[in-house]
Amino acid sequence: MATPIFMAGLPGKMAAETAALVAASDDFELFDIGLSSPVHEGKTIAIGDRKIGLVASDSLAAVALPADTLAVDYTTPDAALDNVRWYVENDVPFVMGTTSFDLDEAKRLVAASGVSAVIAPNMAVPIVLMQAAARWLAAEFPGALAGAELKVVESHQANKRDTSGTAKALVASANGLGVPFPVDDIEKVRDPARQQSEVGVPAEHLAGHAFHRYELSAAAGTVQLVLEHNVLGRRVYAEGTLAALRFLQQRLAAGSRGEVLTMEDVLRG
Amino acid sequence: MATPIFMAGLPGKMAAETAALVAASDDFELFDIGLSSPVHEGKTIAIGDRKIGLVASDSLAAVALPADTLAVDYTTPDAALDNVRWYVENDVPFVMGTTSFDLDEAKRLVAASGVSAVIAPNMAVPIVLMQAAARWLAAEFPGALAGAELKVVESHQANKRDTSGTAKALVASANGLGVPFPVDDIEKVRDPARQQSEVGVPAEHLAGHAFHRYELSAAAGTVQLVLEHNVLGRRVYAEGTLAALRFLQQRLAAGSRGEVLTMEDVLRG
């Protein structure tokens, strides 16, 4: 029996990409109603061979989910916390991919409830591993790279205004390793012309990519350590979301209630 | 008072590079006799403002080292174990950078003795950190990168016959993360023409370099994670050797005896 997945955030790009993987999987199936914003209320979208009806949060009270449904939330910062309240009150365990809202309050709500949830600002497995490794290094070997110099360049779609949270996290780890680098020195590339000519982003991915380059120079310039990650589109995040759903299901089967899980928990398995 | 350093392996490149840093440091000074092979017995070499007389191991019995001397060993696989016996018998704590000999026996000799030693096949701090992080990831998140694909290219000076131990260690960690990559698939570049044109090794470093590139592809080719380290010459290993000497001295001051230390211990501080 495939587990029903209630998608919140349709027809947004991340929710749609995840919904497509859900529809193509053997162990999950899309619930035929999805959560959207008022402007999409009453519309229907096709994903795989399913038609999903969109409702806004005001109409949620009329939605009855099957008992084993899991939710996936890729909505907006102003909607996410209300959604968490609804999942918790209606006993729907969930995977939360929405960022830039009050995560601490979301965690408190889950911990005080009977549902468990994966709350993860980034579900791209290779990126999560890279960040985890950098944080471990900084904790384990504080100051070990004293004297080294860092350069960080990150390129994202032009409508991403803020500096990448991944880049900031890696810089914090570099600081812990003894490399004094202010977050403001991270070079943000948002100009599509430069992204194509200098960073090498393919034209078709200018609207959705994450190309990062971390360059460490040590030992009087005789050592260069370069870490680069190039993410095209949103597929890797959608794959990570399904991994999170599977892990959540496994935890629930083992009796987990009121547990806040991270992507690192998912990867520890 | 500067601590005397007994250099073993002069006039070899690694011993000479380390000796130059020792001579330039404030806290160490070169002992005026160094260990060499029979072919150099009786010669003198100039390092910094010191002249170091070279003796072969048969003449070691006549060498009286000051009580607080530390040794650094960059010799050869066939000489290293005899050297360890001499250090141990003559109460000389040491840093061992020689590789490809019976390290387990060396460790046993140290553990059964009154001297402590740093025994480290690679003293390049950034590389040691990279290997440690990869090993931690594999232990902590086994199988987390299942489905990803790996490509490894390493370029070293033409006279290095074997595959890089660092590359093999990283591949083992990738295997642990669920990426099935046989060590034989590591691409060794030893042709100086290709090293210059394809790998980008500067002409003056063809005779001593370590350029590695690890390329991981995941999520149906939408994610590329690239790790590159380019080491020019031997400076970074010499710097790591001095860090090892300082840590050894600190451990000895704290009462350490018969302790085998690794480069990770050095970096934990």
Coordinates of C-alpha atoms in Angstrom, one line a residue:
Chain A
M1 CA 0.0 0.0 0.0
A2 CA 1.4 3.3 -1.1
T3 CA 1.5 6.1 1.6
P4 CA -0.6 9.2 0.7
I5 CA 1.5 12.4 0.6
F6 CA -0.2 15.7 1.2
M7 CA 1.7 18.4 -0.8
A8 CA 1.7 21.9 0.5
G9 CA 3.1 24.7 -1.7
L10 CA 1.8 23.6 -5.1
P11 CA 2.1 24.8 -7.8
G12 CA 5.5 26.2 -6.5
K13 CA 8.6 24.8 -8.2
M14 CA 10.0 22.9 -5.2
A15 CA 6.6 21.4 -4.3
A16 CA 5.9 20.5 -8.0
E17 CA 9.4 18.8 -8.4
T18 CA 8.9 16.8 -5.2
A19 CA 5.3 15.9 -6.2
A20 CA 6.6 14.5 -9.5
L21 CA 9.0 12.2 -7.7
V22 CA 6.3 11.2 -5.3
A23 CA 4.0 10.3 -8.2
A24 CA 6.8 8.3 -9.9
S25 CA 7.6 6.3 -6.7
D26 CA 6.3 2.9 -5.7
D27 CA 5.9 3.5 -2.0
F28 CA 4.2 6.9 -2.1
E29 CA 1.2 8.4 -3.9
L30 CA -0.1 12.0 -4.1
F31 CA -3.2 12.8 -2.1
D32 CA -5.6 14.3 -4.5
I33 CA -5.9 17.7 -2.7
G34 CA -2.9 20.0 -2.2
L35 CA -2.4 23.1 -0.2
S36 CA -1.8 26.4 -2.1
S37 CA -2.3 30.1 -1.8
P38 CA -5.7 31.8 -2.1
V39 CA -4.9 32.9 -5.6
H40 CA -4.8 29.2 -6.8
E41 CA -7.9 28.1 -4.7
G42 CA -10.1 25.8 -6.8
K43 CA -7.6 25.2 -9.6
T44 CA -6.4 21.7 -10.6
I45 CA -2.9 20.7 -11.7
A46 CA -1.7 17.5 -13.3
I47 CA 1.2 15.7 -11.8
G48 CA 2.1 12.4 -13.3
D49 CA -1.2 10.7 -14.1
R50 CA -2.9 12.4 -11.1
K51 CA -5.0 15.6 -11.0
I52 CA -4.5 17.5 -7.8
G53 CA -7.1 20.0 -6.6
L54 CA -5.7 23.1 -4.9
V55 CA -7.2 24.6 -1.7
A56 CA -6.1 27.6 0.4
S57 CA -5.6 27.3 4.1
D58 CA -9.0 28.7 4.9
S59 CA -10.5 25.6 3.3
L60 CA -8.3 23.1 5.1
A61 CA -11.0 22.3 7.7
A62 CA -13.0 20.5 5.0
V63 CA -10.0 18.3 4.0
A64 CA -10.0 14.8 5.6
L65 CA -6.7 13.0 5.1
P66 CA -6.3 9.2 5.4
A67 CA -4.8 8.1 8.7
D68 CA -1.3 7.4 7.5
T69 CA -0.8 10.5 5.4
L70 CA 2.5 12.4 5.5
A71 CA 2.8 16.0 4.5
V72 CA 5.5 17.8 2.6
D73 CA 5.7 21.6 3.1
Y74 CA 7.4 23.8 0.5
T75 CA 5.4 26.9 1.1
T76 CA 6.3 30.5 2.2
P77 CA 7.8 32.0 5.3
D78 CA 4.5 33.6 6.3
A79 CA 2.4 30.5 5.8
A80 CA 4.7 27.8 7.2
L81 CA 4.0 28.2 10.9
D82 CA 0.3 28.1 10.5
N83 CA 0.7 25.0 8.5
V84 CA 2.8 23.4 11.2
R85 CA -0.1 24.2 13.7
W86 CA -2.5 22.4 11.3
Y87 CA -0.3 19.3 10.8
V88 CA 0.2 19.0 14.6
E89 CA -3.5 19.5 15.4
N90 CA -4.6 17.0 12.7
D91 CA -2.0 14.4 13.6
V92 CA -0.1 14.6 10.2
P93 CA 3.7 13.9 10.5
F94 CA 5.5 16.1 8.0
V95 CA 8.7 17.0 6.2
M96 CA 9.3 20.8 6.3
G97 CA 11.4 22.3 3.5
T98 CA 10.2 25.8 3.9
T99 CA 12.9 28.2 5.3
S100 CA 13.2 31.7 6.8
F101 CA 10.4 31.3 9.3
D102 CA 10.3 30.7 13.1
L103 CA 11.9 27.3 13.1
D104 CA 12.4 27.3 16.8
E105 CA 8.6 27.7 17.4
A106 CA 8.0 25.0 14.8
K107 CA 10.2 22.6 16.7
R108 CA 8.5 23.5 20.0
L109 CA 5.1 22.8 18.5
V110 CA 6.3 19.4 17.2
A111 CA 8.0 18.4 20.5
A112 CA 4.8 19.2 22.4
S113 CA 2.7 17.2 20.0
G114 CA 2.0 13.6 19.0
V115 CA 3.5 13.9 15.5
S116 CA 7.1 13.7 14.5
A117 CA 8.7 15.8 11.7
V118 CA 11.8 16.2 9.6
I119 CA 12.7 19.9 9.6
A120 CA 15.5 20.6 7.3
P121 CA 16.6 23.9 5.6
N122 CA 18.5 22.0 2.9
M123 CA 17.7 18.4 1.8
A124 CA 20.4 18.1 -0.9
V125 CA 22.3 15.0 0.4
P126 CA 25.8 15.9 -0.9
I127 CA 25.5 19.4 0.4
V128 CA 24.3 18.3 3.8
L129 CA 27.2 15.9 4.0
M130 CA 29.7 18.7 3.0
Q131 CA 28.3 21.0 5.7
A132 CA 28.3 18.3 8.3
A133 CA 32.0 17.5 7.5
A134 CA 33.0 21.1 7.7
R135 CA 31.2 21.6 11.0
W136 CA 32.8 18.4 12.5
L137 CA 36.3 19.6 11.4
A138 CA 35.8 22.9 13.1
A139 CA 34.6 21.3 16.3
E140 CA 37.3 18.6 16.3
F141 CA 40.4 20.6 15.1
P142 CA 39.8 24.2 16.2
G143 CA 42.4 26.6 14.7
A144 CA 44.0 23.9 12.7
L145 CA 44.0 26.0 9.5
A146 CA 45.3 29.2 11.1
G147 CA 47.3 31.2 8.5
A148 CA 45.3 29.9 5.6
E149 CA 43.3 32.2 3.3
L150 CA 39.8 31.8 1.9
K151 CA 37.9 32.9 -1.1
V152 CA 34.2 32.2 -1.6
V153 CA 32.0 32.7 -4.7
E154 CA 28.4 31.6 -4.9
S155 CA 26.1 32.0 -7.8
H156 CA 22.3 31.6 -7.6
Q157 CA 19.3 32.6 -9.7
A158 CA 19.0 36.4 -9.9
N159 CA 15.8 36.5 -7.7
K160 CA 17.7 35.1 -4.7
R161 CA 18.5 38.3 -2.8
D162 CA 20.3 37.0 0.3
T163 CA 23.6 35.3 0.6
S164 CA 23.4 31.5 0.5
G165 CA 22.9 29.9 3.9
T166 CA 25.1 27.0 2.9
A167 CA 28.0 29.4 2.1
K168 CA 27.5 31.2 5.4
A169 CA 27.5 27.9 7.3
L170 CA 30.8 26.8 5.6
V171 CA 32.4 30.2 6.3
A172 CA 31.4 29.7 10.0
S173 CA 33.2 26.3 9.9
A174 CA 36.3 27.9 8.3
N175 CA 36.3 30.6 11.0
G176 CA 36.3 27.8 13.6
L177 CA 39.3 26.2 11.8
G178 CA 41.2 29.5 12.3
V179 CA 40.5 31.2 9.0
P180 CA 39.2 34.7 9.7
F181 CA 36.8 35.4 6.9
P182 CA 33.8 37.8 7.3
V183 CA 30.5 36.6 5.8
D184 CA 30.3 39.9 3.9
D185 CA 33.4 38.8 1.8
I186 CA 31.3 36.0 0.2
E187 CA 31.1 37.0 -3.4
K188 CA 27.5 36.8 -4.6
V189 CA 27.0 36.4 -8.4
R190 CA 23.5 37.2 -9.5
D191 CA 24.1 38.7 -12.9
P192 CA 23.0 36.1 -15.6
A193 CA 25.6 37.3 -18.1
R194 CA 28.5 36.7 -15.5
Q195 CA 26.9 33.4 -14.4
Q196 CA 27.1 32.1 -18.0
S197 CA 30.5 33.5 -18.9
E198 CA 32.5 33.3 -15.7
V199 CA 30.8 30.7 -13.5
G200 CA 29.8 28.4 -16.4
V201 CA 26.1 28.0 -15.5
P202 CA 24.2 26.5 -18.5
A203 CA 21.6 29.0 -20.0
E204 CA 18.7 26.7 -19.2
H205 CA 19.6 26.7 -15.5
L206 CA 20.1 30.4 -14.9
A207 CA 16.6 30.4 -13.2
G208 CA 17.5 27.7 -10.8
H209 CA 21.0 26.7 -9.7
A210 CA 23.5 26.8 -6.9
F211 CA 27.1 27.0 -8.0
H212 CA 29.6 27.5 -5.1
R213 CA 33.3 27.6 -5.0
Y214 CA 35.4 27.6 -1.8
E215 CA 39.1 28.2 -2.4
L216 CA 41.6 27.7 0.5
S217 CA 45.2 28.7 0.2
A218 CA 47.7 27.6 2.7
A219 CA 51.5 27.0 3.4
A220 CA 52.6 30.3 1.9
G221 CA 50.5 29.8 -1.2
T222 CA 52.0 26.3 -2.0
V223 CA 48.7 24.5 -1.2
Q224 CA 45.3 25.1 -2.8
L225 CA 42.3 23.2 -1.6
V226 CA 39.2 23.8 -3.7
L227 CA 35.7 22.7 -3.0
E228 CA 33.1 23.2 -5.7
H229 CA 29.5 22.2 -5.8
N230 CA 27.3 22.8 -8.8
V231 CA 23.6 22.1 -8.4
L232 CA 21.4 22.3 -11.5
G233 CA 17.7 22.7 -10.9
R234 CA 15.8 21.2 -7.9
R235 CA 16.0 17.4 -8.4
V236 CA 18.5 16.8 -5.6
Y237 CA 16.3 18.5 -3.1
A238 CA 13.3 16.5 -4.2
E239 CA 15.3 13.3 -3.9
G240 CA 16.3 14.3 -0.4
T241 CA 12.7 15.0 0.5
L242 CA 11.7 11.5 -0.4
A243 CA 14.6 10.1 1.6
A244 CA 13.3 12.2 4.5
L245 CA 9.8 10.9 4.0
R246 CA 11.0 7.3 4.1
F247 CA 13.1 7.9 7.2
L248 CA 10.1 9.6 8.9
Q249 CA 7.9 6.7 8.1
Q250 CA 10.5 4.3 9.6
R251 CA 10.8 6.3 12.8
L252 CA 7.0 6.5 13.1
A253 CA 6.8 2.7 12.7
A254 CA 9.3 2.4 15.5
G255 CA 7.0 4.4 17.7
S256 CA 8.4 7.9 17.3
R257 CA 6.1 10.7 18.5
G258 CA 6.9 14.4 19.0
E259 CA 10.4 14.0 17.6
V260 CA 12.1 16.7 15.6
L261 CA 14.4 15.1 13.0
T262 CA 17.2 16.7 10.9
M263 CA 18.6 15.7 7.6
E264 CA 21.6 14.4 9.4
D265 CA 19.3 12.0 11.3
V266 CA 17.9 10.9 7.9
L267 CA 21.4 10.2 6.5
R268 CA 22.5 8.3 9.6
G269 CA 19.5 6.1 8.9
Chain B
M1 CA 66.6 27.8 24.7
A2 CA 66.1 26.4 21.2
T3 CA 65.5 22.6 21.1
P4 CA 68.1 20.7 19.1
I5 CA 66.7 18.7 16.1
F6 CA 68.5 15.7 14.8
M7 CA 67.7 15.4 11.1
A8 CA 67.7 11.9 9.5
G9 CA 67.5 11.7 5.7
L10 CA 69.8 14.6 4.7
P11 CA 70.5 15.6 2.0
G12 CA 67.1 14.2 0.7
K13 CA 64.6 16.8 -0.4
M14 CA 62.1 16.3 2.4
A15 CA 64.7 16.3 5.1
A16 CA 66.4 19.4 3.5
E17 CA 63.1 21.3 3.3
T18 CA 62.3 20.5 6.9
A19 CA 65.8 21.4 8.0
A20 CA 65.6 24.8 6.4
L21 CA 62.4 25.6 8.3
V22 CA 64.0 24.3 11.5
A23 CA 67.0 26.6 10.9
A24 CA 64.7 29.5 10.3
S25 CA 62.5 28.9 13.5
D26 CA 63.0 30.5 16.9
D27 CA 62.3 27.5 19.0
F28 CA 64.3 24.8 17.2
E29 CA 67.9 24.6 16.0
L30 CA 69.6 22.0 13.9
F31 CA 72.0 19.6 15.7
D32 CA 75.3 19.8 13.8
I33 CA 75.4 16.2 12.7
G34 CA 72.7 14.6 10.5
L35 CA 72.0 11.0 9.5
S36 CA 72.5 10.1 5.9
S37 CA 73.3 7.1 3.7
P38 CA 76.9 5.6 3.5
V39 CA 77.4 7.4 0.1
H40 CA 77.3 10.8 1.9
E41 CA 79.3 9.8 5.0
G42 CA 81.7 12.6 5.9
K43 CA 80.2 15.2 3.7
T44 CA 79.0 18.6 5.0
I45 CA 76.0 20.5 3.9
A46 CA 75.0 24.1 4.6
I47 CA 71.5 24.8 5.8
G48 CA 70.7 28.4 6.9
D49 CA 73.8 29.6 8.6
R50 CA 74.7 26.1 9.9
K51 CA 77.0 23.4 8.5
I52 CA 75.7 19.9 9.1
G53 CA 78.1 17.0 9.0
L54 CA 76.6 13.8 7.6
V55 CA 77.1 10.3 9.1
A56 CA 75.8 6.9 8.1
S57 CA 74.1 4.7 10.6
D58 CA 77.3 2.6 11.2
S59 CA 78.8 5.8 12.8
L60 CA 75.7 6.6 14.9
A61 CA 77.3 5.0 18.0
A62 CA 79.8 7.9 18.2
V63 CA 77.1 10.6 18.1
A64 CA 76.1 12.0 21.5
L65 CA 72.9 14.0 21.3
P66 CA 72.0 16.7 24.0
A67 CA 69.3 15.4 26.4
D68 CA 66.3 17.3 25.0
T69 CA 67.0 16.5 21.3
L70 CA 64.1 15.5 19.0
A71 CA 64.7 13.6 15.8
V72 CA 63.0 14.0 12.4
D73 CA 63.1 11.1 10.1
Y74 CA 62.7 11.4 6.3
T75 CA 64.8 8.5 5.2
T76 CA 64.0 5.3 3.2
P77 CA 61.8 2.3 3.8
D78 CA 64.8 0.0 4.3
A79 CA 66.5 2.3 6.9
A80 CA 63.5 3.6 8.9
L81 CA 63.0 0.7 11.2
D82 CA 66.6 0.5 12.3
N83 CA 66.5 4.2 12.9
V84 CA 63.4 3.7 15.1
R85 CA 65.4 1.1 17.1
W86 CA 68.2 3.6 17.6
Y87 CA 65.9 6.5 18.7
V88 CA 64.2 4.2 21.1
E89 CA 67.4 2.8 22.6
N90 CA 69.0 6.3 22.8
D91 CA 65.9 7.9 24.3
V92 CA 65.3 10.3 21.4
P93 CA 61.6 11.2 20.8
F94 CA 61.0 11.5 17.1
V95 CA 58.7 12.6 14.3
M96 CA 58.6 9.9 11.6
G97 CA 57.7 11.0 8.0
T98 CA 59.2 8.0 6.2
T99 CA 56.6 5.8 4.7
S100 CA 56.2 2.3 3.2
F101 CA 58.0 0.4 6.0
D102 CA 56.7 -1.7 8.8
L103 CA 54.8 1.0 10.7
D104 CA 53.1 -1.5 13.0
E105 CA 56.5 -2.7 14.3
A106 CA 57.6 0.9 14.7
K107 CA 54.5 1.6 16.8
R108 CA 55.2 -1.5 18.9
L109 CA 58.8 -0.4 19.5
V110 CA 57.6 3.1 20.6
A111 CA 54.8 1.7 22.8
A112 CA 57.3 -0.6 24.6
S113 CA 59.8 2.2 25.2
G114 CA 60.3 5.4 27.2
V115 CA 60.1 7.7 24.1
S116 CA 57.0 9.1 22.5
A117 CA 56.8 9.7 18.7
V118 CA 54.6 11.2 16.0
I119 CA 54.2 8.7 13.2
A120 CA 52.4 10.2 10.3
P121 CA 52.5 9.2 6.6
N122 CA 51.3 12.6 5.6
M123 CA 51.9 15.8 7.5
A124 CA 50.2 18.3 5.1
V125 CA 47.6 19.8 7.4
P126 CA 44.9 20.6 4.8
I127 CA 45.2 17.1 3.3
V128 CA 45.1 15.4 6.7
L129 CA 41.9 17.4 7.5
M130 CA 40.3 16.4 4.2
Q131 CA 41.1 12.7 4.8
A132 CA 39.8 12.9 8.4
A133 CA 36.6 14.5 7.3
A134 CA 36.0 11.9 4.5
R135 CA 36.7 9.1 7.0
W136 CA 34.3 10.6 9.5
L137 CA 31.6 11.0 6.9
A138 CA 31.9 7.3 5.9
A139 CA 31.7 6.2 9.5
E140 CA 28.8 8.5 10.4
F141 CA 26.7 8.2 7.3
P142 CA 27.4 4.8 5.7
G143 CA 25.7 4.5 2.3
A144 CA 24.5 8.1 2.3
L145 CA 25.8 8.7 -1.3
A146 CA 24.5 5.5 -2.8
G147 CA 23.8 6.0 -6.5
A148 CA 26.5 8.7 -6.9
E149 CA 29.3 8.3 -9.4
L150 CA 33.0 9.1 -8.8
K151 CA 36.0 10.1 -10.9
V152 CA 39.5 10.5 -9.5
V153 CA 42.5 11.9 -11.2
E154 CA 45.9 12.3 -9.4
S155 CA 49.1 13.8 -10.8
H156 CA 52.5 13.4 -9.1
Q157 CA 56.1 13.7 -10.2
A158 CA 57.0 11.1 -12.8
N159 CA 59.2 9.1 -10.5
K160 CA 56.3 8.3 -8.1
R161 CA 55.4 4.8 -9.3
D162 CA 52.5 3.9 -7.0
T163 CA 49.1 5.3 -6.7
S164 CA 48.8 8.1 -4.1
G165 CA 47.9 6.8 -0.6
T166 CA 45.8 9.9 -0.1
A167 CA 43.7 9.1 -3.2
K168 CA 43.3 5.5 -2.1
A169 CA 42.2 6.6 1.4
L170 CA 39.6 9.0 0.0
V171 CA 38.3 6.3 -2.4
A172 CA 37.9 4.0 0.6
S173 CA 35.8 6.6 2.3
A174 CA 33.7 7.1 -0.8
N175 CA 33.2 3.3 -0.8
G176 CA 32.0 3.6 2.8
L177 CA 29.5 6.3 1.7
G178 CA 28.0 3.9 -0.8
V179 CA 29.9 4.8 -4.0
P180 CA 31.4 1.6 -5.5
F181 CA 34.7 2.8 -7.1
P182 CA 37.6 0.4 -7.4
V183 CA 41.1 1.8 -6.5
D184 CA 42.3 0.6 -9.9
D185 CA 40.0 3.2 -11.6
I186 CA 42.1 6.1 -10.0
E187 CA 43.6 7.8 -13.0
K188 CA 47.4 8.3 -12.4
V189 CA 49.0 11.1 -14.5
R190 CA 52.8 10.8 -14.6
D191 CA 53.5 12.2 -18.1
P192 CA 55.0 15.7 -17.6
A193 CA 53.5 16.9 -20.9
R194 CA 50.0 16.0 -19.9
Q195 CA 50.7 17.4 -16.4
Q196 CA 51.4 20.8 -17.8
S197 CA 48.7 20.9 -20.5
E198 CA 45.8 19.1 -18.9
V199 CA 46.4 19.2 -15.1
G200 CA 47.9 22.7 -15.1
V201 CA 51.1 21.9 -13.1
P202 CA 53.6 24.7 -13.4
A203 CA 56.8 23.6 -15.2
E204 CA 59.0 24.3 -12.2
H205 CA 56.9 21.9 -10.0
L206 CA 56.8 18.9 -12.4
A207 CA 59.5 17.3 -10.2
G208 CA 57.5 17.7 -7.0
H209 CA 53.7 18.2 -6.8
A210 CA 50.5 16.5 -5.8
F211 CA 47.4 17.6 -7.8
H212 CA 44.3 15.6 -7.0
R213 CA 40.8 16.0 -8.4
Y214 CA 37.8 14.1 -7.0
E215 CA 34.6 14.5 -8.9
L216 CA 31.3 13.3 -7.5
S217 CA 28.1 13.2 -9.6
A218 CA 24.8 12.7 -8.0
A219 CA 21.0 13.1 -8.4
A220 CA 20.8 11.9 -12.0
G221 CA 23.8 14.2 -13.0
T222 CA 22.2 17.4 -11.6
V223 CA 24.8 17.7 -8.8
Q224 CA 28.5 17.9 -9.1
L225 CA 30.7 18.0 -6.1
V226 CA 34.4 18.6 -6.9
L227 CA 37.3 18.5 -4.4
E228 CA 40.7 19.5 -5.7
H229 CA 43.9 19.9 -3.9
N230 CA 47.0 21.2 -5.5
V231 CA 50.3 20.9 -3.6
L232 CA 53.4 22.6 -5.0
G233 CA 56.7 21.4 -3.7
R234 CA 57.2 20.2 -0.1
R235 CA 56.7 23.3 2.0
V236 CA 53.4 22.2 3.5
Y237 CA 54.8 18.9 4.7
A238 CA 57.8 20.7 6.3
E239 CA 55.4 23.1 8.1
G240 CA 53.4 20.1 9.3
T241 CA 56.6 18.4 10.6
L242 CA 57.4 21.5 12.7
A243 CA 53.8 21.5 14.1
A244 CA 54.3 17.8 14.9
L245 CA 57.6 18.6 16.7
R246 CA 55.9 21.3 18.8
F247 CA 53.1 19.0 19.7
L248 CA 55.5 16.2 20.6
Q249 CA 57.4 18.6 22.9
Q250 CA 54.2 19.7 24.6
R251 CA 53.2 16.0 25.2
L252 CA 56.7 15.2 26.6
A253 CA 56.5 18.2 28.9
A254 CA 53.1 16.8 30.1
G255 CA 54.9 13.5 31.0
S256 CA 54.1 11.5 27.8
R257 CA 56.2 8.3 27.4
G258 CA 55.8 5.4 25.0
E259 CA 53.0 7.2 23.2
V260 CA 52.4 6.9 19.5
L261 CA 50.8 10.1 18.2
T262 CA 49.2 10.8 14.8
M263 CA 48.8 14.0 12.8
E264 CA 45.2 14.1 13.9
D265 CA 46.4 14.2 17.5
V266 CA 48.7 17.0 16.5
L267 CA 45.8 19.0 15.0
R268 CA 43.5 18.4 17.9
G269 CA 46.3 20.1 20.0

